[in-house]
Each structure stands twice: as structure tokens, then as C-alpha cells.
Short mmCIF file of C-alpha atoms and ligand atoms in Angstrom, two decimals:
data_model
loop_
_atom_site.label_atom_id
_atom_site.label_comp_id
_atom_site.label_asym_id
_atom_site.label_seq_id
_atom_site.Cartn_x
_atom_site.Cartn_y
_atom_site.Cartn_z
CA UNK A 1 0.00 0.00 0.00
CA UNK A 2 1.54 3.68 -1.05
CA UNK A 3 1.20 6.49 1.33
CA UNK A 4 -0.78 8.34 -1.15
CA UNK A 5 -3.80 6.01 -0.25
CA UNK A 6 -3.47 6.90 3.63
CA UNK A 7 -3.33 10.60 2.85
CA UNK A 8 -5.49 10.52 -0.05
CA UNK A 9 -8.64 8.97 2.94
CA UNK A 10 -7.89 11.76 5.34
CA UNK A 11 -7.83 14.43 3.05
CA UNK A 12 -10.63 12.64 1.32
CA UNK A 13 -12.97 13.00 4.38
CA UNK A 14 -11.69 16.72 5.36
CA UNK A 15 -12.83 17.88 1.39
CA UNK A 16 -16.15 16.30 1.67
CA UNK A 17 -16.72 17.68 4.57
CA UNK A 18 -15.48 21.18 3.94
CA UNK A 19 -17.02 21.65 0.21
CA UNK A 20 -20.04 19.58 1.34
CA UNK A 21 -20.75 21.90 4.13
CA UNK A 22 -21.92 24.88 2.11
CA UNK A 23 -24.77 22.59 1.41
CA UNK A 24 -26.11 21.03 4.28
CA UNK A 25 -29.77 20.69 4.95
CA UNK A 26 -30.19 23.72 2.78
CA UNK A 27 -31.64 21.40 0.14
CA UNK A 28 -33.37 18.84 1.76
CA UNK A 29 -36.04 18.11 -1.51
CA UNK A 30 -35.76 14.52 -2.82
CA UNK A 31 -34.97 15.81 -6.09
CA UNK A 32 -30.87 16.20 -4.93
CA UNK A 33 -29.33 19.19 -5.97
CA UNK A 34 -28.27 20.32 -9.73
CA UNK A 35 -25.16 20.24 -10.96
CA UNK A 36 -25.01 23.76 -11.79
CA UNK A 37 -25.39 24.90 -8.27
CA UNK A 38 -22.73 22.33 -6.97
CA UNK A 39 -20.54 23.92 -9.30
CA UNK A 40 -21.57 27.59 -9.03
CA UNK A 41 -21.52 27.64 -5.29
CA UNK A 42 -18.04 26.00 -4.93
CA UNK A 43 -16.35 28.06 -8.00
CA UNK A 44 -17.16 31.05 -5.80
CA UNK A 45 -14.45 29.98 -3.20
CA UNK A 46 -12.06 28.08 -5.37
CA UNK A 47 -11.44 31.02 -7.34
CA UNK A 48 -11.10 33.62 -5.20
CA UNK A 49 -7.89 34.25 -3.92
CA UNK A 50 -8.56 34.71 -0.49
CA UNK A 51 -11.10 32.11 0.08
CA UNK A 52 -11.21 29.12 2.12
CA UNK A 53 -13.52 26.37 3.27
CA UNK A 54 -13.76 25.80 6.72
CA UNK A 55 -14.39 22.03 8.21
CA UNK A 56 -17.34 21.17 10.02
CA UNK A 57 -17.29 18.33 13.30
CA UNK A 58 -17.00 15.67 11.21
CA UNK A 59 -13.37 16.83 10.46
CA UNK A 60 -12.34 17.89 13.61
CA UNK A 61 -13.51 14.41 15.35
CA UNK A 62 -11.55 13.18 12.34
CA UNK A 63 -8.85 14.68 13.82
CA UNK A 64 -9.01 13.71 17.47
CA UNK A 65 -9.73 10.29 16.22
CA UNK A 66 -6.01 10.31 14.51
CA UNK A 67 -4.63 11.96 17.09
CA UNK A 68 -5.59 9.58 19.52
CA UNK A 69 -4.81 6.30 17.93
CA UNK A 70 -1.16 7.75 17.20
CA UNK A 71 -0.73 8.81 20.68
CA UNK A 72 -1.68 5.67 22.10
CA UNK A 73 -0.52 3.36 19.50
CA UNK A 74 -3.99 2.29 19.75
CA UNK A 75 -7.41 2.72 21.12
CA UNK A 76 -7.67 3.83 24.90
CA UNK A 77 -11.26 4.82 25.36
CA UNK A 78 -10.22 7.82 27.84
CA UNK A 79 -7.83 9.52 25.75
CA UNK A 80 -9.90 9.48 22.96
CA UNK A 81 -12.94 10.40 25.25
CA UNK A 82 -11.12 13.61 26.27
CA UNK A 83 -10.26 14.73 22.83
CA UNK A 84 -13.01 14.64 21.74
CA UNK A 85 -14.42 17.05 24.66
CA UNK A 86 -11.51 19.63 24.74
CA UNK A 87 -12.23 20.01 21.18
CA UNK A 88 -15.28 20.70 21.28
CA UNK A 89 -14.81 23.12 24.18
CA UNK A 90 -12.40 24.36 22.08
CA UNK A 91 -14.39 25.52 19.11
CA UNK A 92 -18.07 24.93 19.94
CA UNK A 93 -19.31 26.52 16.45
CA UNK A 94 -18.23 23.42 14.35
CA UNK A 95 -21.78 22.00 13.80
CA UNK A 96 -21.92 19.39 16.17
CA UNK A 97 -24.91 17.33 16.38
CA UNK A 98 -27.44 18.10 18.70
CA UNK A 99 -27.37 15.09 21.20
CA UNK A 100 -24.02 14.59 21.25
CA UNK A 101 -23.32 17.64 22.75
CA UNK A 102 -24.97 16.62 26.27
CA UNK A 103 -22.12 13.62 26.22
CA UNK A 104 -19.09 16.23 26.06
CA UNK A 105 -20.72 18.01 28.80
CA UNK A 106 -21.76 15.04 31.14
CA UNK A 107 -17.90 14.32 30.16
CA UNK A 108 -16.67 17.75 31.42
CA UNK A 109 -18.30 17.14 34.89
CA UNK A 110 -16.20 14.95 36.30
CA UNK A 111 -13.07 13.44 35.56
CA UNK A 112 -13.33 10.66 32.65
CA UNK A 113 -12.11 7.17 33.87
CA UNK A 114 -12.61 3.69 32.17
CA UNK A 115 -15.43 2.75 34.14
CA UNK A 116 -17.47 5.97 33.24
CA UNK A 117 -16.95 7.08 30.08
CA UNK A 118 -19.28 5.09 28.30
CA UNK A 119 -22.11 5.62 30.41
CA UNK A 120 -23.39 8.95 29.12
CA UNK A 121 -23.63 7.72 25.94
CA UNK A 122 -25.83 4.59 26.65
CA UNK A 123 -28.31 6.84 28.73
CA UNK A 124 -28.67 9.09 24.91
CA UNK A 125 -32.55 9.39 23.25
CA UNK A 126 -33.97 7.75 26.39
CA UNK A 127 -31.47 5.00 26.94
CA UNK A 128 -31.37 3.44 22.93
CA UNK A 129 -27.90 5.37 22.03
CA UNK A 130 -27.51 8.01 18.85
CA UNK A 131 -28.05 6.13 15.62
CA UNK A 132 -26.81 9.49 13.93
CA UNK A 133 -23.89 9.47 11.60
CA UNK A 134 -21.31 11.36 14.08
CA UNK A 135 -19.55 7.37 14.55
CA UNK A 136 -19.48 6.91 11.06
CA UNK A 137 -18.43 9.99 9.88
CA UNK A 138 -15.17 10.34 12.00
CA UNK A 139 -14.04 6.62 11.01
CA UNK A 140 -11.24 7.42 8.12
CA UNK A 141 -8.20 6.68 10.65
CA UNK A 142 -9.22 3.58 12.21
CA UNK A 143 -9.10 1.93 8.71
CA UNK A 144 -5.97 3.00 8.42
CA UNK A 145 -4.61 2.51 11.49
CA UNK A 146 -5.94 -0.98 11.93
CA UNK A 147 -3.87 -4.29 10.58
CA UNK A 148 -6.68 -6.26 10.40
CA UNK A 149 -10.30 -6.57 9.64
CA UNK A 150 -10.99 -7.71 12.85
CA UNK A 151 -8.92 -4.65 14.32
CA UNK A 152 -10.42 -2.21 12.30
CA UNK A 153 -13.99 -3.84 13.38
CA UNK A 154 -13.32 -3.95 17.13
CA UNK A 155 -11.61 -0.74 17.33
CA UNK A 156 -14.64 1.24 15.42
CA UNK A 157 -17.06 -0.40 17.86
CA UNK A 158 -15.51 0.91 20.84
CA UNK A 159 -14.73 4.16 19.25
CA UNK A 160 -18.05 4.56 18.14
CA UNK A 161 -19.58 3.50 21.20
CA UNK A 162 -18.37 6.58 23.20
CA UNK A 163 -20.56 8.86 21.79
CA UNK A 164 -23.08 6.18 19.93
CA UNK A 165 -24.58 3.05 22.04
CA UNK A 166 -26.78 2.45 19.61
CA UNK A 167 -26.63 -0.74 17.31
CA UNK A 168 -27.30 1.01 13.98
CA UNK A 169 -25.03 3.78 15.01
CA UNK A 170 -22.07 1.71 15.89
CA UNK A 171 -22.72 -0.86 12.69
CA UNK A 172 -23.22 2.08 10.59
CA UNK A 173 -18.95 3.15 11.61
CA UNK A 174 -18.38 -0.59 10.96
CA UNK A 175 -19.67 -0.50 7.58
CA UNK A 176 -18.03 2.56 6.72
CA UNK A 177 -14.31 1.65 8.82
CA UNK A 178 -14.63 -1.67 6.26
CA UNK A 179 -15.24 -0.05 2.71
CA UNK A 180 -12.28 2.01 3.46
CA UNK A 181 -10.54 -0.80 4.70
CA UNK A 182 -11.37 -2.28 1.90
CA UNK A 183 -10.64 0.44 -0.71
CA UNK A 184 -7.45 0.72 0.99
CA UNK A 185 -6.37 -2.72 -0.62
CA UNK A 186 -8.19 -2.46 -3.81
CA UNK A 187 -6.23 -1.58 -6.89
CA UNK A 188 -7.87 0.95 -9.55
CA UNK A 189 -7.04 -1.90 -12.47
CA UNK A 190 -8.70 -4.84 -11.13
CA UNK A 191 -11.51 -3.29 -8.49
CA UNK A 192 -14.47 -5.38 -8.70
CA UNK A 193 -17.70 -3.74 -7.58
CA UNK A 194 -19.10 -7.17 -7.38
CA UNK A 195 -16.95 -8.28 -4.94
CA UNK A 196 -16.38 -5.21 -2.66
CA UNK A 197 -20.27 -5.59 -1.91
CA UNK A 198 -20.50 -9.11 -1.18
CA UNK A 199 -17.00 -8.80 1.19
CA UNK A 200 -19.65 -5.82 2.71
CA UNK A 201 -22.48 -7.86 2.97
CA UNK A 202 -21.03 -10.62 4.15
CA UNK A 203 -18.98 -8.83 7.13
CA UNK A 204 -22.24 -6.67 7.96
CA UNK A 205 -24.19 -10.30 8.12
CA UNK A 206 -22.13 -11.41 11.46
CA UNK A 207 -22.08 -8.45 12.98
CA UNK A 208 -26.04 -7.46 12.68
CA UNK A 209 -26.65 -10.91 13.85
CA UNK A 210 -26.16 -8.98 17.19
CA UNK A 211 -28.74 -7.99 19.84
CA UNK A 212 -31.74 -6.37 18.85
CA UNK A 213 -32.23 -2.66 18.92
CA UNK A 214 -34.51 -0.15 21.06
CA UNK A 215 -35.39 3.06 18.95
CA UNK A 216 -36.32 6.14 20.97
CA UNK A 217 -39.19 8.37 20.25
CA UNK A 218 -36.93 11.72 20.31
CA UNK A 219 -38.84 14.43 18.95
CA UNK A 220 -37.24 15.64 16.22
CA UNK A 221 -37.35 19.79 15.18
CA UNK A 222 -36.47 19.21 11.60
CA UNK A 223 -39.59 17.19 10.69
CA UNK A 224 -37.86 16.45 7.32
CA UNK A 225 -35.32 13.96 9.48
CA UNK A 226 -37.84 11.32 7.73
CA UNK A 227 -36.24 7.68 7.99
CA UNK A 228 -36.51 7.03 11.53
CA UNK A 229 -39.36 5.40 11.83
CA UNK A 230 -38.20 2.80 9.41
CA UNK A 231 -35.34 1.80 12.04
CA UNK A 232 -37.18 -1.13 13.43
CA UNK A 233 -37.10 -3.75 10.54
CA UNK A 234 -33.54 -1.60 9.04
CA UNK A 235 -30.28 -3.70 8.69
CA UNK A 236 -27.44 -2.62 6.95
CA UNK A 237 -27.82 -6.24 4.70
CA UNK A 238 -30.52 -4.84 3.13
CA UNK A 239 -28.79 -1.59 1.98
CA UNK A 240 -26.42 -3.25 0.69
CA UNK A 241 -28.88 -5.21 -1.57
CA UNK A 242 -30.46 -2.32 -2.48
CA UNK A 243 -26.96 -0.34 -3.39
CA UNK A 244 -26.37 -3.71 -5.85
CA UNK A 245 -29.82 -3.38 -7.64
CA UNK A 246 -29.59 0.86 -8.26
CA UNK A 247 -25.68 0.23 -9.51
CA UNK A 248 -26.77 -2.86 -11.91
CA UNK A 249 -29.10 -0.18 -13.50
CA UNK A 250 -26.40 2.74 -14.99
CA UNK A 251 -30.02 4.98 -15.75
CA UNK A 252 -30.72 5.05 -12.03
CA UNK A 253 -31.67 8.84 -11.33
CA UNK A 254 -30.77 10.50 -8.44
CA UNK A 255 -34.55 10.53 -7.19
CA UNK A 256 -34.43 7.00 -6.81
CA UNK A 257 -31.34 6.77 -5.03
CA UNK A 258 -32.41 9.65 -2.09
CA UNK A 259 -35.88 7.53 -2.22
CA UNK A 260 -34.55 3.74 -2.15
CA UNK A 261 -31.53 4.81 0.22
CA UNK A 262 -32.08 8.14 1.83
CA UNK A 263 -30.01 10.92 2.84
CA UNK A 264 -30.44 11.85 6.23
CA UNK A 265 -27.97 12.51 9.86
CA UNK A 266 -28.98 8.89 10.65
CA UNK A 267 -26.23 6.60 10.32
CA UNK A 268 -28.79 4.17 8.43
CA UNK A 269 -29.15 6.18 5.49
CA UNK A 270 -25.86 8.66 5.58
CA UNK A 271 -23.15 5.48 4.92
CA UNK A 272 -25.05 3.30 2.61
CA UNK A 273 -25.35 7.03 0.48
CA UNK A 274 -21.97 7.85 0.87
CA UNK A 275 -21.03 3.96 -0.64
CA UNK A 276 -22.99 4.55 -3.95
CA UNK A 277 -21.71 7.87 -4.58
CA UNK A 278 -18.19 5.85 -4.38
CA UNK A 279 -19.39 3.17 -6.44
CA UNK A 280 -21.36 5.02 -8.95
CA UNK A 281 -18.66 7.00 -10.08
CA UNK A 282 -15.68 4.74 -9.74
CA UNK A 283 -14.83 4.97 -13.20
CA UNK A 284 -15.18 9.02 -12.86
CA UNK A 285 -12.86 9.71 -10.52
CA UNK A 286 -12.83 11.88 -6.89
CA UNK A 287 -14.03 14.75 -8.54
CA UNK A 288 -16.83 13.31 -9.65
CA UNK A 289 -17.67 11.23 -6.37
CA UNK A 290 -17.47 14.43 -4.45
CA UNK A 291 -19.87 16.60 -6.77
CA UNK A 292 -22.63 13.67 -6.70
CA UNK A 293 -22.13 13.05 -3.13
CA UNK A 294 -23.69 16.28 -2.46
CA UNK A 295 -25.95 16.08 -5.13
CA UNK A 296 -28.08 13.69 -3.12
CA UNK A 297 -28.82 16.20 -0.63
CA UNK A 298 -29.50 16.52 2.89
CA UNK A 299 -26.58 15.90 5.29
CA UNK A 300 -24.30 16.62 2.38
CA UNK A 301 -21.02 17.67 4.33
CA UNK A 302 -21.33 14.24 5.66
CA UNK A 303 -22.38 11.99 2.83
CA UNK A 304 -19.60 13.70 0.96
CA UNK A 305 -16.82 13.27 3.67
CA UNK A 306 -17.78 10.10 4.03
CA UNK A 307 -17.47 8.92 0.21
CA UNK A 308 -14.70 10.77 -0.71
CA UNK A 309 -12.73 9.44 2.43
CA UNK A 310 -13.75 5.62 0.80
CA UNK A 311 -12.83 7.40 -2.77
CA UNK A 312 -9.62 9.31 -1.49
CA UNK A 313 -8.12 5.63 -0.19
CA UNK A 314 -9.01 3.93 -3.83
CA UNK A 315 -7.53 6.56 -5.93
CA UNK A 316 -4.74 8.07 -3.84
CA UNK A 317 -3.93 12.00 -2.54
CA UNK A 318 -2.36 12.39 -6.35
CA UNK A 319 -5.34 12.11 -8.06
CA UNK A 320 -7.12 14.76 -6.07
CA UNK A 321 -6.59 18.32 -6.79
CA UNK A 322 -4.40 20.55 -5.88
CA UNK A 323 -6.38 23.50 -5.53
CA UNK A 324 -8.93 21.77 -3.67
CA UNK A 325 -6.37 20.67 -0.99
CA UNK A 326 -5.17 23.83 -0.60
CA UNK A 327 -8.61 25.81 -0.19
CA UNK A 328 -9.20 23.22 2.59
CA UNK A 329 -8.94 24.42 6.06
CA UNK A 330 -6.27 22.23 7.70
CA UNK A 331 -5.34 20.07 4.98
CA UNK A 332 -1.36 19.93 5.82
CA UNK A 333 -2.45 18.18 9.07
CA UNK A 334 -4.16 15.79 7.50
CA UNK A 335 -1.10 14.98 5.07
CA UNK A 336 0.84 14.82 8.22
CA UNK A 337 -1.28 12.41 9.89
CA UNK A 338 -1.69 10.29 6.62
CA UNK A 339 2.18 9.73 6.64
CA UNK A 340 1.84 9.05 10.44
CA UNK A 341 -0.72 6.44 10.18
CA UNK A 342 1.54 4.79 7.04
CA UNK A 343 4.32 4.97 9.34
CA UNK A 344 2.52 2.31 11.59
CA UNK A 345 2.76 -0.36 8.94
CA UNK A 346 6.40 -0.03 8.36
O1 R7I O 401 -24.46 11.68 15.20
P1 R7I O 401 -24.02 13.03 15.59
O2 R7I O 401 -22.62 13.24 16.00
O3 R7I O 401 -24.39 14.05 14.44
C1 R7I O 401 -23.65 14.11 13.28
C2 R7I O 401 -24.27 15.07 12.33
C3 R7I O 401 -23.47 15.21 11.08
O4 R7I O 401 -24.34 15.57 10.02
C4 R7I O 401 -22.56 16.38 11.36
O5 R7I O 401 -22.14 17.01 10.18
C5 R7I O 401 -23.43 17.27 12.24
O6 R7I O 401 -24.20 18.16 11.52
O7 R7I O 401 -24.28 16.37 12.92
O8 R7I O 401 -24.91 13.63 16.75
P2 R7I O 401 -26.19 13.05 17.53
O9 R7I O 401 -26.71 14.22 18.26
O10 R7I O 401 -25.81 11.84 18.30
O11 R7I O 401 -27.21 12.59 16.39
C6 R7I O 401 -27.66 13.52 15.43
C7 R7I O 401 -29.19 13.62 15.47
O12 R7I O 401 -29.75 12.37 15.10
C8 R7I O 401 -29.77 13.91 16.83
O13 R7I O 401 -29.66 15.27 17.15
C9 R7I O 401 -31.20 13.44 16.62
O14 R7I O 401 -31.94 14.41 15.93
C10 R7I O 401 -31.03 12.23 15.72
N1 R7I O 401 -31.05 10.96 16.50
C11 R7I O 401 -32.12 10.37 17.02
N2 R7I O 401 -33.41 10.74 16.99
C12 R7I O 401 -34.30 9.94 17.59
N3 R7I O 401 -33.97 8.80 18.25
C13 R7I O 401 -30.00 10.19 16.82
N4 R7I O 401 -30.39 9.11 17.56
C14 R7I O 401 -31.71 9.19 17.70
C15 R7I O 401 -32.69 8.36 18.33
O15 R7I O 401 -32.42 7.31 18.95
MG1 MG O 402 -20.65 18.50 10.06
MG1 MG O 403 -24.18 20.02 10.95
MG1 MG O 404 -23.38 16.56 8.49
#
């Protein structure tokens, strides 16, 4: 494996985020978003001298992720507990979900030791855990990290179950730790899409063989946060199944994919939609799995970190562009941290 792969995921997950971000929840129709205005919007920045995107929480949990793993040479709950608070109480404006933001304070009043730091997450939406994407969407450097499937499985679990108890939650960071895993080891002349869903499937089949799941009635402000209620029968499996049928069919419209998949901050919908914009474009190239990530809509900044972190570790940092790394808030750190996680295999 090249180091361009490892720095191509990071950096892949910090664009998405940042050029997604301009977009999110502003067009939340199940139409997606033209073309036009993906391009219009994000000209505006990328050619103006001064301009810059800023990155949203799914970046900078990214980032303490990384940080964390290298630090400890692994996972240690606490540490990565901690970062995860004194960021945030660094720089509260970064968009964090609304939930999650109880944990970091129930965090901040006392002092975080193994035997608590778990437990304000399990008490979240009336004791069922988040199922939203925040587990899933800071994933990219356990992937990397990891030496193993089995690694990269049990550390995404744990890592996802500080801030997400919740089954579909934590499966949904699985999934998504796995296609990058995955991608990671794939080369661009032989990649099967055949094959890198039924290695999916058949991973996601053991592990949702798990304990059922309790869904809490949280009311919801945005009333347009639709798929919940669909949570009860949901299984990843199924997505998957779904994702094969839309990609057999190269006239699938966009309308059918937000409809059949969804598009949402629920973990459920936000990683199976960030895999199809990966494989539905994987003979187009990053560009193109960024600008139809965030055609689909809704939790764009998201979807779009989250497919172009999979698409960043399949094509490699070199075939992403220059001037889109550079307008990226933060994007030497993430080069950094891409050679530092490399470093770990050598
Ligand atoms: O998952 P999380 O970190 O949010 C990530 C999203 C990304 O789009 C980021 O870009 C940022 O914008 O936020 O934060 P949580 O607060 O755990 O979950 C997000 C939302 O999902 C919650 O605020 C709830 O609206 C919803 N949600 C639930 N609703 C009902 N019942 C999560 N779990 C439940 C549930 O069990
Ligand atoms: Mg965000
Ligand atoms: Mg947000
Ligand atoms: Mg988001």
C-alpha cells in the first residue's frame, strides 16, 4: 500500500466535509441538488484568492480520532474520550450534532475514567444510544490505522460506542471503517464492484446478527429527518442489496437513489449514500464522487466526507486536486497524519 492512499482517505474526508458543508440541509427536496449549483456555489471559493472552506465536526472528530490512535498506539477509550471534549470546548461553532453535545458536557463534569466514560452515551434518546452518523463519519483513521479486519472492526465499535450506544449507530462506523478498509487494498485496475459488496455484505451479516435494537421516540425539530421510523425492521444487509440493484441499473436517477436509500444525519441512510456515490462514479474519478455526493442532498457535508474518504483511499492523494487541498482548512495536518498512520505499517 503507497502512502498516497493513507493521505489521499484523510484528506478525502476533510474535502467532503469542507465543500459539502456549504450545502447542508439547505436542500433537503428529494430531487438532490443540480449540478449547476454544486458547481456555481463551490467556483465562488475556489477562485477567489482569499477564500477558504472551513471544516465542520466531522473533520475535527476526524482529527481527534487520529490523534488519539497515534498517541496511544492504539485505542484507549479515555484519551480518545477527552479529545473529543476539549475540542469541542475548544471551538463549539463546528456544527456538532445536537445530542451529542450533552455527552461532552456530562464528560466535562467529572473526571473521565474507564469505568465511566461510556455511560453517558448509553443513557442518549432515552437510553437506545444516537443512531446518527457522528460514529461513522469520524471513522477514516481507524481503517488506516488498523492491521486487520478484525482490528479495524473492534476498534470502530468501541470508538463509536463513546458517543453512539446504539446498534445502527455503531454498525453504521463498521460498515463505513470496512469499505475504506477495503478500498485501501483495492487496486484501480482490477476493483471489482461485485466483490467489494459481497465482502460488505457478508462482514455486515455477522455483525447485525447482534442484539436487537430499542429506537427512541426523540422528537425531532427538523420534521424532514424522515427515515426514523423505518429503524425497526432496518439492517445494513438490506442496503447493501439495495446499493447492488440501483448500480446494476447505470439509468438510475438520483430521485431514486435519495428515495430507495435516503439521505439523512442517521447513520442508516448517511453510509449506505456515501457507498454509492463511491461506487457510482468509480470509473469518474474523486471529482466526480465528491460533486454527486452532495448532489443527493441533505446531510451533504457528511455523505460527501464520508465517500470521498472511501474514494480518497481507492484513488490516492495524487489524483485529487491541488487547488482543492489547498482551499481546505487544515489540509497539511491531515497529510501529516496520513504519513503518520503509514508509518505504523512499516
Ligand atoms: O451523530 P451526531 O454526531 O451528528 C452528526 C451530524 C453530522 O451531520 C454532522 O455534520 C453534524 O451536523 O451532525 O450527533 P447526535 O446528536 O448523536 O445525532 C444527530 C441527530 O440524530 C440527533 O440530534 C437526533 O436528531 C437524531 N437521532 C435520534 N433521533 C431519535 N432517536 C440520533 N439518535 C436518535 C434516536 O435514537
Ligand atoms: Mg458537520
Ligand atoms: Mg451540521
Ligand atoms: Mg453533516
Amino acid at each position: 500500500m503507497s502512502i498516497t492512499k493513507y493521505q489521499g482517505c484523510l484528506l478525502g474526508a476533510l474535502i467532503g466535509d469542507c465543500m459539502g458543508a456549504p450545502f447542508e440541509m439547505s436542500y433537503f427536496g428529494r430531487n438532490g441538488i443540480k449540478r449547476e449549483i454544486i458547481l456555481n456555489k463551490l467556483s465562488k471559493t475556489l477562485e477567489k484568492k482569499e477564500s477558504t472552506f472551513g471544516y465542520t465536526d466531522d473533520s475535527a472528530m476526524t482529527k481527534s480520532v487520529a490523534h488519539s490512535l497515534l498517541k496511544n498506539n492504539g485505542f484507549s477509550r479515555t484519551d480518545m474520550a477527552r479529545r473529543f471534549r476539549d475540542d469541542y470546548i475548544k471551538e463549539p461553532f463546528r456544527g456538532y450534532g445536537g445530542g451529542v453535545v450533552s455527552i461532552f458536557q456530562q464528560w466535562n463534569t467529572k473526571e473521565i475514567t474507564d469505568d465511566n466514560v461510556y455511560l453517558p452515551s448509553k443513557h442518549q434518546f432515552d437510553g437506545s444510544g444516537s443512531f446518527g452518523n457522528g460514529a461513522a463519519m469520524r471513522v477514516a483513521p481507524i481503517p488506516l490505522f488498523a492491521k486487520s479486519p478484525d482490528q479495524c472492526i473492534e476498534i470502530a465499535q468501541r470508538a463509536a460506542q463513546l458517543t453512539h450506544y446504539n446498534k445502527h449507530g455503531i454498525n453504521g462506523a463498521i460498515l463505513q471503517a470496512l469499505a475504506i478498509f477495503h478500498a485501501l487494498q483495492s487496486k484501480k485496475d482490477n476493483f471489482k464492484v461485485d466483490e467489494f459488496l459481497t465482502y460488505l455484505k457478508k462482514q455486515m451479516k455477522t455483525i447485525e446478527k447482534a442484539s436487537k435494537v430499542k429506537i427512541g421516540h426523540h422528537k425531532n425539530e427538523n420534521e424532514n429527518i424522515e427515515e426514523y421510523a423505518k429503524s425497526e425492521n432496518f439492517s445494513y444487509c438490506s442496503q447493501l442489496e439495495v446499493i447492488e440493484k440501483l448500480i446494476s441499473n447505470e439509468n438510475t436517477d438520483l430521485k431514486t437513489v435519495i428515495e430507495q436509500i435516503g439521505h439523512d444525519i442517521s447513520a442508516m441512510t448517511a453510509v449506505p449514500a456515501a457507498i454509492i456515490s463511491f461506487l457510482k462514479n468509480i470509473d469518474n474519478g474523486f471529482e466526480e464522487v465528491l460533486y454527486y455526493a452532495i448532489s443527493l442532498g441533505g446531510d451533504t457535508d457528511t455523505i460527501a466526507s464520508m465517500a470521498c474518504a472511501i474514494a480518497g483511499a481507492f484513488y490516492g492523494a495524487q489524483d485529487i486536486p491541488k487547488l482543492w487541498i489547498e482551499k481546505c482548512e487544515d489540509s497539511d495536518i491531515l497529510v501529516d497524519m496520513g504519513e503518520k498512520l503509514y508509518q505504523v505499517h512499516s
